[in-house]
Amino acid sequence: MIHIRSTGEVQKISRACQIVKETLEIIQEMIVPGISTLELDIEAEKFIRSKGAQPGFKGLYGYPATLCVSVEDEVVHGIPNNRKLQDGEIVSVDVGSLIEGYYGDHAKSFAVGKVDPEKEKLMSVTRECLLDGIDQATPGNRIGDIGYAVQRRAESNGYGVVTELVGHGIGTKLHEDPQIPNFGKPGTGPKIEAGMCFAIEPMINMGTPGVYTKKDGWTVCTKDGMPSAHFEHTITITEDGAKILTI
Ligand code: MG
């Protein structure tokens, strides 16, 4: 069942989204060669709690941290640890918050120091995939239109779309219906209506689409060892189209 949220509910989701937006602004400033992913996590948790919110991921399904920090060939769900970020790496940071019973969810990929143009391009195309998907999130369209737009942009650049993980509805739960794949056929899937709230999150690999999960049970990596990027916005659907809540 896909929830249609009232204006008051969207306001609460929007509050959670502003907190994760500000969290990533702080984390972005901290991303320099030599910082550990755990240091980022500690700061993010401190900031979220200072806003009267709770980390949205910590404890959910047993996940142990505030952030997911995924470096290079790690696609998503990297658990913060003592790994120090190196000049030339790309790192994806995903963060959720929970306030007054409502969630916000947001992710961006960042360059550590100076990265090569291929990685810059992967990140900018993944961002464009997200925006293309969001453009399709409008009343009367269907969920498949979002995935089709993401997939078209990614594959026309020669990239692999991760299919094992998907975007999702969001509200009083972090993950609600519908699932929002980053691939699909136009005109298929559930109809999009005003008041729905979605987290759209393309995960795009520089190489082939295949992924596997590490022995820690969480970290998803590319099978070919090539880098992957991840961008995510939480949006709400209005009569006029999507409104991004995490900007
Ligand atoms: Mg998400």
mmCIF file of C-alpha atoms and ligand atoms in Angstrom:
data_model
loop_
_atom_site.group_PDB
_atom_site.id
_atom_site.type_symbol
_atom_site.label_atom_id
_atom_site.label_comp_id
_atom_site.label_asym_id
_atom_site.label_seq_id
_atom_site.Cartn_x
_atom_site.Cartn_y
_atom_site.Cartn_z
ATOM 1 C CA MET A 1 0.000 0.000 0.000
ATOM 2 C CA ILE A 2 1.365 3.411 -0.999
ATOM 3 C CA HIS A 3 0.632 6.145 1.531
ATOM 4 C CA ILE A 4 -0.733 9.502 0.502
ATOM 5 C CA ARG A 5 0.667 11.945 3.061
ATOM 6 C CA SER A 6 -1.164 14.984 4.409
ATOM 7 C CA THR A 7 0.442 18.423 4.276
ATOM 8 C CA GLY A 8 1.280 18.093 7.966
ATOM 9 C CA GLU A 9 2.963 14.742 7.409
ATOM 10 C CA VAL A 10 4.965 16.075 4.467
ATOM 11 C CA GLN A 11 6.111 18.927 6.715
ATOM 12 C CA LYS A 12 7.463 16.396 9.213
ATOM 13 C CA ILE A 13 9.223 14.403 6.497
ATOM 14 C CA SER A 14 10.610 17.687 5.222
ATOM 15 C CA ARG A 15 12.018 18.480 8.675
ATOM 16 C CA ALA A 16 13.809 15.136 8.768
ATOM 17 C CA CYS A 17 15.081 15.845 5.257
ATOM 18 C CA GLN A 18 16.499 19.237 6.216
ATOM 19 C CA ILE A 19 18.460 17.554 9.011
ATOM 20 C CA VAL A 20 20.019 14.986 6.663
ATOM 21 C CA LYS A 21 20.741 17.695 4.110
ATOM 22 C CA GLU A 22 22.616 19.714 6.743
ATOM 23 C CA THR A 23 24.363 16.560 7.950
ATOM 24 C CA LEU A 24 25.807 15.902 4.490
ATOM 25 C CA GLU A 25 26.909 19.540 4.216
ATOM 26 C CA ILE A 26 28.924 19.067 7.402
ATOM 27 C CA ILE A 27 30.302 15.704 6.270
ATOM 28 C CA GLN A 28 31.285 17.115 2.870
ATOM 29 C CA GLU A 29 33.509 19.691 4.603
ATOM 30 C CA MET A 30 35.180 16.916 6.608
ATOM 31 C CA ILE A 31 36.027 14.714 3.619
ATOM 32 C CA VAL A 32 39.779 15.133 3.152
ATOM 33 C CA PRO A 33 42.526 12.540 2.691
ATOM 34 C CA GLY A 34 43.405 10.895 6.021
ATOM 35 C CA ILE A 35 40.044 11.159 7.797
ATOM 36 C CA SER A 36 38.517 7.858 8.863
ATOM 37 C CA THR A 37 34.977 6.895 7.948
ATOM 38 C CA LEU A 38 34.277 6.398 11.675
ATOM 39 C CA GLU A 39 35.178 10.028 12.388
ATOM 40 C CA LEU A 40 32.526 11.070 9.865
ATOM 41 C CA ASP A 41 29.984 8.814 11.550
ATOM 42 C CA ILE A 42 30.637 10.213 15.033
ATOM 43 C CA GLU A 43 30.164 13.786 13.805
ATOM 44 C CA ALA A 44 26.995 12.914 11.895
ATOM 45 C CA GLU A 45 25.396 11.267 14.918
ATOM 46 C CA LYS A 46 26.326 14.191 17.160
ATOM 47 C CA PHE A 47 24.787 16.664 14.709
ATOM 48 C CA ILE A 48 21.553 14.702 14.193
ATOM 49 C CA ARG A 49 21.015 14.310 17.938
ATOM 50 C CA SER A 50 21.758 18.026 18.462
ATOM 51 C CA LYS A 51 18.723 18.709 16.261
ATOM 52 C CA GLY A 52 16.460 16.631 18.484
ATOM 53 C CA ALA A 53 16.337 13.845 15.897
ATOM 54 C CA GLN A 54 17.589 10.261 15.913
ATOM 55 C CA PRO A 55 19.858 8.629 13.360
ATOM 56 C CA GLY A 56 17.454 6.913 10.965
ATOM 57 C CA PHE A 57 19.583 3.867 10.175
ATOM 58 C CA LYS A 58 21.165 3.040 13.545
ATOM 59 C CA GLY A 59 19.547 -0.075 14.975
ATOM 60 C CA LEU A 60 17.264 -0.517 11.966
ATOM 61 C CA TYR A 61 17.483 -4.145 10.778
ATOM 62 C CA GLY A 62 20.474 -4.318 13.161
ATOM 63 C CA TYR A 63 22.582 -1.745 11.273
ATOM 64 C CA PRO A 64 25.243 -0.469 13.694
ATOM 65 C CA ALA A 65 25.940 3.125 12.582
ATOM 66 C CA THR A 66 24.502 6.526 11.671
ATOM 67 C CA LEU A 67 26.029 6.715 8.190
ATOM 68 C CA CYS A 68 26.626 4.260 5.408
ATOM 69 C CA VAL A 69 30.046 5.207 4.025
ATOM 70 C CA SER A 70 30.949 3.319 0.853
ATOM 71 C CA VAL A 71 34.393 3.836 -0.674
ATOM 72 C CA GLU A 72 35.388 3.155 -4.311
ATOM 73 C CA ASP A 73 34.098 -0.324 -5.285
ATOM 74 C CA GLU A 74 31.743 -0.341 -2.305
ATOM 75 C CA VAL A 75 28.285 0.472 -3.678
ATOM 76 C CA VAL A 76 26.224 1.052 -0.514
ATOM 77 C CA HIS A 77 25.916 0.042 3.168
ATOM 78 C CA GLY A 78 29.615 0.432 4.021
ATOM 79 C CA ILE A 79 29.927 0.357 7.821
ATOM 80 C CA PRO A 80 32.064 3.218 9.195
ATOM 81 C CA ASN A 81 35.391 1.985 10.562
ATOM 82 C CA ASN A 82 39.033 2.982 10.910
ATOM 83 C CA ARG A 83 39.634 3.015 7.154
ATOM 84 C CA LYS A 84 41.227 6.331 6.243
ATOM 85 C CA LEU A 85 40.063 7.996 3.040
ATOM 86 C CA GLN A 86 42.809 8.352 0.426
ATOM 87 C CA ASP A 87 43.430 11.108 -2.098
ATOM 88 C CA GLY A 88 41.806 10.114 -5.406
ATOM 89 C CA GLU A 89 39.077 7.910 -3.948
ATOM 90 C CA ILE A 90 35.347 8.495 -4.275
ATOM 91 C CA VAL A 91 33.108 7.967 -1.279
ATOM 92 C CA SER A 92 29.327 7.691 -1.052
ATOM 93 C CA VAL A 93 27.691 8.819 2.169
ATOM 94 C CA ASP A 94 24.083 7.857 2.943
ATOM 95 C CA VAL A 95 22.245 9.216 5.982
ATOM 96 C CA GLY A 96 18.770 8.958 7.469
ATOM 97 C CA SER A 97 17.086 10.807 10.308
ATOM 98 C CA LEU A 98 13.922 10.275 12.311
ATOM 99 C CA ILE A 99 12.051 13.126 13.964
ATOM 100 C CA GLU A 100 8.479 13.208 15.314
ATOM 101 C CA GLY A 101 7.954 9.750 13.834
ATOM 102 C CA TYR A 102 8.947 10.604 10.242
ATOM 103 C CA TYR A 103 12.053 9.782 8.219
ATOM 104 C CA GLY A 104 14.291 11.583 5.750
ATOM 105 C CA ASP A 105 16.871 9.799 3.572
ATOM 106 C CA HIS A 106 19.689 11.345 1.515
ATOM 107 C CA ALA A 107 22.946 10.275 -0.119
ATOM 108 C CA LYS A 108 25.736 11.830 -2.162
ATOM 109 C CA SER A 109 29.046 10.725 -3.578
ATOM 110 C CA PHE A 110 32.099 12.904 -2.976
ATOM 111 C CA ALA A 111 35.648 13.151 -4.265
ATOM 112 C CA VAL A 112 38.442 12.704 -1.721
ATOM 113 C CA GLY A 113 41.077 15.254 -2.718
ATOM 114 C CA LYS A 114 41.603 15.156 -6.467
ATOM 115 C CA VAL A 115 40.035 12.292 -8.410
ATOM 116 C CA ASP A 116 40.545 11.321 -12.038
ATOM 117 C CA PRO A 117 38.079 12.529 -14.713
ATOM 118 C CA GLU A 118 36.510 9.078 -15.115
ATOM 119 C CA LYS A 119 35.404 9.098 -11.489
ATOM 120 C CA GLU A 120 34.209 12.711 -11.761
ATOM 121 C CA LYS A 121 32.116 11.692 -14.753
ATOM 122 C CA LEU A 122 30.664 8.676 -12.933
ATOM 123 C CA MET A 123 29.554 10.924 -10.093
ATOM 124 C CA SER A 124 28.076 13.611 -12.339
ATOM 125 C CA VAL A 125 26.209 11.100 -14.517
ATOM 126 C CA THR A 126 24.814 9.380 -11.398
ATOM 127 C CA ARG A 127 23.573 12.769 -10.159
ATOM 128 C CA GLU A 128 21.960 13.330 -13.577
ATOM 129 C CA CYS A 129 20.353 9.871 -13.367
ATOM 130 C CA LEU A 130 18.762 10.911 -10.084
ATOM 131 C CA LEU A 131 17.472 14.186 -11.537
ATOM 132 C CA ASP A 132 16.134 12.412 -14.636
ATOM 133 C CA GLY A 133 14.282 9.988 -12.377
ATOM 134 C CA ILE A 134 12.880 12.806 -10.259
ATOM 135 C CA ASP A 135 11.621 14.572 -13.402
ATOM 136 C CA GLN A 136 9.450 11.535 -14.106
ATOM 137 C CA ALA A 137 7.984 11.478 -10.591
ATOM 138 C CA THR A 138 4.861 13.379 -11.466
ATOM 139 C CA PRO A 139 1.137 12.651 -11.081
ATOM 140 C CA GLY A 140 -0.178 10.383 -13.810
ATOM 141 C CA ASN A 141 3.215 8.802 -14.522
ATOM 142 C CA ARG A 142 4.112 5.354 -13.233
ATOM 143 C CA ILE A 143 6.988 4.028 -11.142
ATOM 144 C CA GLY A 144 8.471 2.337 -14.220
ATOM 145 C CA ASP A 145 8.919 5.762 -15.834
ATOM 146 C CA ILE A 146 11.365 6.711 -13.062
ATOM 147 C CA GLY A 147 13.495 3.597 -13.472
ATOM 148 C CA TYR A 148 13.465 3.846 -17.245
ATOM 149 C CA ALA A 149 14.818 7.405 -17.127
ATOM 150 C CA VAL A 150 17.583 6.436 -14.673
ATOM 151 C CA GLN A 151 18.581 3.382 -16.690
ATOM 152 C CA ARG A 152 18.615 5.223 -20.015
ATOM 153 C CA ARG A 153 20.972 7.916 -18.732
ATOM 154 C CA ALA A 154 23.302 5.398 -17.060
ATOM 155 C CA GLU A 155 23.485 2.880 -19.884
ATOM 156 C CA SER A 156 23.885 5.521 -22.592
ATOM 157 C CA ASN A 157 27.092 6.442 -20.733
ATOM 158 C CA GLY A 158 28.239 2.825 -20.686
ATOM 159 C CA TYR A 159 27.597 2.310 -16.978
ATOM 160 C CA GLY A 160 26.038 -0.589 -15.098
ATOM 161 C CA VAL A 161 22.801 -0.107 -13.131
ATOM 162 C CA VAL A 162 22.644 -1.983 -9.836
ATOM 163 C CA THR A 163 19.384 -3.927 -9.850
ATOM 164 C CA GLU A 164 19.558 -5.746 -6.494
ATOM 165 C CA LEU A 165 18.855 -2.571 -4.506
ATOM 166 C CA VAL A 166 16.072 -0.085 -5.108
ATOM 167 C CA GLY A 167 14.572 3.226 -4.024
ATOM 168 C CA HIS A 168 11.468 3.239 -1.882
ATOM 169 C CA GLY A 169 8.503 5.012 -0.420
ATOM 170 C CA ILE A 170 9.291 6.820 2.839
ATOM 171 C CA GLY A 171 7.309 8.189 5.769
ATOM 172 C CA THR A 172 6.705 6.647 9.184
ATOM 173 C CA LYS A 173 8.963 3.822 8.056
ATOM 174 C CA LEU A 174 12.293 4.301 6.306
ATOM 175 C CA HIS A 175 11.338 1.774 3.650
ATOM 176 C CA GLU A 176 7.735 1.745 2.500
ATOM 177 C CA ASP A 177 5.922 0.786 -0.676
ATOM 178 C CA PRO A 178 6.489 1.188 -3.516
ATOM 179 C CA GLN A 179 9.872 -0.237 -4.436
ATOM 180 C CA ILE A 180 11.475 2.095 -6.981
ATOM 181 C CA PRO A 181 13.946 0.197 -9.182
ATOM 182 C CA ASN A 182 16.592 2.090 -11.142
ATOM 183 C CA PHE A 183 15.513 0.285 -14.287
ATOM 184 C CA GLY A 184 12.163 -0.364 -15.884
ATOM 185 C CA LYS A 185 9.716 0.018 -18.689
ATOM 186 C CA PRO A 186 7.822 3.259 -19.287
ATOM 187 C CA GLY A 187 4.143 3.159 -18.406
ATOM 188 C CA THR A 188 4.468 0.196 -16.023
ATOM 189 C CA GLY A 189 4.151 -0.141 -12.268
ATOM 190 C CA PRO A 190 2.040 1.732 -9.713
ATOM 191 C CA LYS A 191 0.568 5.081 -10.662
ATOM 192 C CA ILE A 192 2.176 8.140 -9.075
ATOM 193 C CA GLU A 193 -0.149 10.467 -7.154
ATOM 194 C CA ALA A 194 0.169 13.756 -5.298
ATOM 195 C CA GLY A 195 1.017 13.262 -1.614
ATOM 196 C CA MET A 196 3.264 10.251 -2.159
ATOM 197 C CA CYS A 197 6.796 10.505 -0.748
ATOM 198 C CA PHE A 198 9.711 8.655 -2.307
ATOM 199 C CA ALA A 199 13.435 8.157 -1.825
ATOM 200 C CA ILE A 200 14.931 7.781 -5.304
ATOM 201 C CA GLU A 201 18.495 6.478 -5.252
ATOM 202 C CA PRO A 202 20.398 5.359 -8.334
ATOM 203 C CA MET A 203 23.427 3.178 -7.610
ATOM 204 C CA ILE A 204 25.553 3.263 -10.755
ATOM 205 C CA ASN A 205 28.687 1.234 -11.474
ATOM 206 C CA MET A 206 31.482 2.421 -13.737
ATOM 207 C CA GLY A 207 31.776 -1.145 -15.041
ATOM 208 C CA THR A 208 29.359 -4.058 -15.029
ATOM 209 C CA PRO A 209 26.152 -4.101 -12.926
ATOM 210 C CA GLY A 210 27.017 -7.141 -10.781
ATOM 211 C CA VAL A 211 27.399 -6.782 -7.014
ATOM 212 C CA TYR A 212 28.037 -9.011 -4.009
ATOM 213 C CA THR A 213 27.737 -8.558 -0.234
ATOM 214 C CA LYS A 214 30.885 -8.761 1.915
ATOM 215 C CA LYS A 215 31.242 -11.158 4.834
ATOM 216 C CA ASP A 216 30.203 -8.372 7.257
ATOM 217 C CA GLY A 217 26.688 -8.982 5.943
ATOM 218 C CA TRP A 218 26.209 -5.345 4.919
ATOM 219 C CA THR A 219 28.758 -3.870 2.540
ATOM 220 C CA VAL A 220 27.665 -4.237 -1.087
ATOM 221 C CA CYS A 221 30.578 -4.137 -3.584
ATOM 222 C CA THR A 222 30.952 -4.290 -7.342
ATOM 223 C CA LYS A 223 31.924 -7.730 -8.617
ATOM 224 C CA ASP A 224 34.415 -6.294 -11.100
ATOM 225 C CA GLY A 225 36.092 -4.105 -8.463
ATOM 226 C CA MET A 226 35.380 -0.878 -10.358
ATOM 227 C CA PRO A 227 34.033 2.216 -8.599
ATOM 228 C CA SER A 228 30.357 2.893 -7.955
ATOM 229 C CA ALA A 229 28.424 6.094 -7.165
ATOM 230 C CA HIS A 230 25.174 6.723 -5.290
ATOM 231 C CA PHE A 231 22.958 9.791 -5.049
ATOM 232 C CA GLU A 232 19.615 9.932 -3.261
ATOM 233 C CA HIS A 233 16.939 12.532 -2.636
ATOM 234 C CA THR A 234 13.715 12.276 -0.677
ATOM 235 C CA ILE A 235 10.899 13.875 -2.662
ATOM 236 C CA THR A 236 7.197 14.507 -2.342
ATOM 237 C CA ILE A 237 4.792 14.485 -5.252
ATOM 238 C CA THR A 238 2.726 17.645 -5.748
ATOM 239 C CA GLU A 239 0.069 18.343 -8.385
ATOM 240 C CA ASP A 240 2.814 20.151 -10.322
ATOM 241 C CA GLY A 241 5.421 17.376 -10.084
ATOM 242 C CA ALA A 242 8.153 16.372 -7.686
ATOM 243 C CA LYS A 243 9.413 18.598 -4.920
ATOM 244 C CA ILE A 244 12.848 17.665 -3.573
ATOM 245 C CA LEU A 245 12.826 17.799 0.234
ATOM 246 C CA THR A 246 16.560 17.159 0.735
ATOM 247 C CA ILE A 247 17.766 20.428 -0.812
HETATM 248 MG MG MG B 1 17.125 5.040 0.782
#
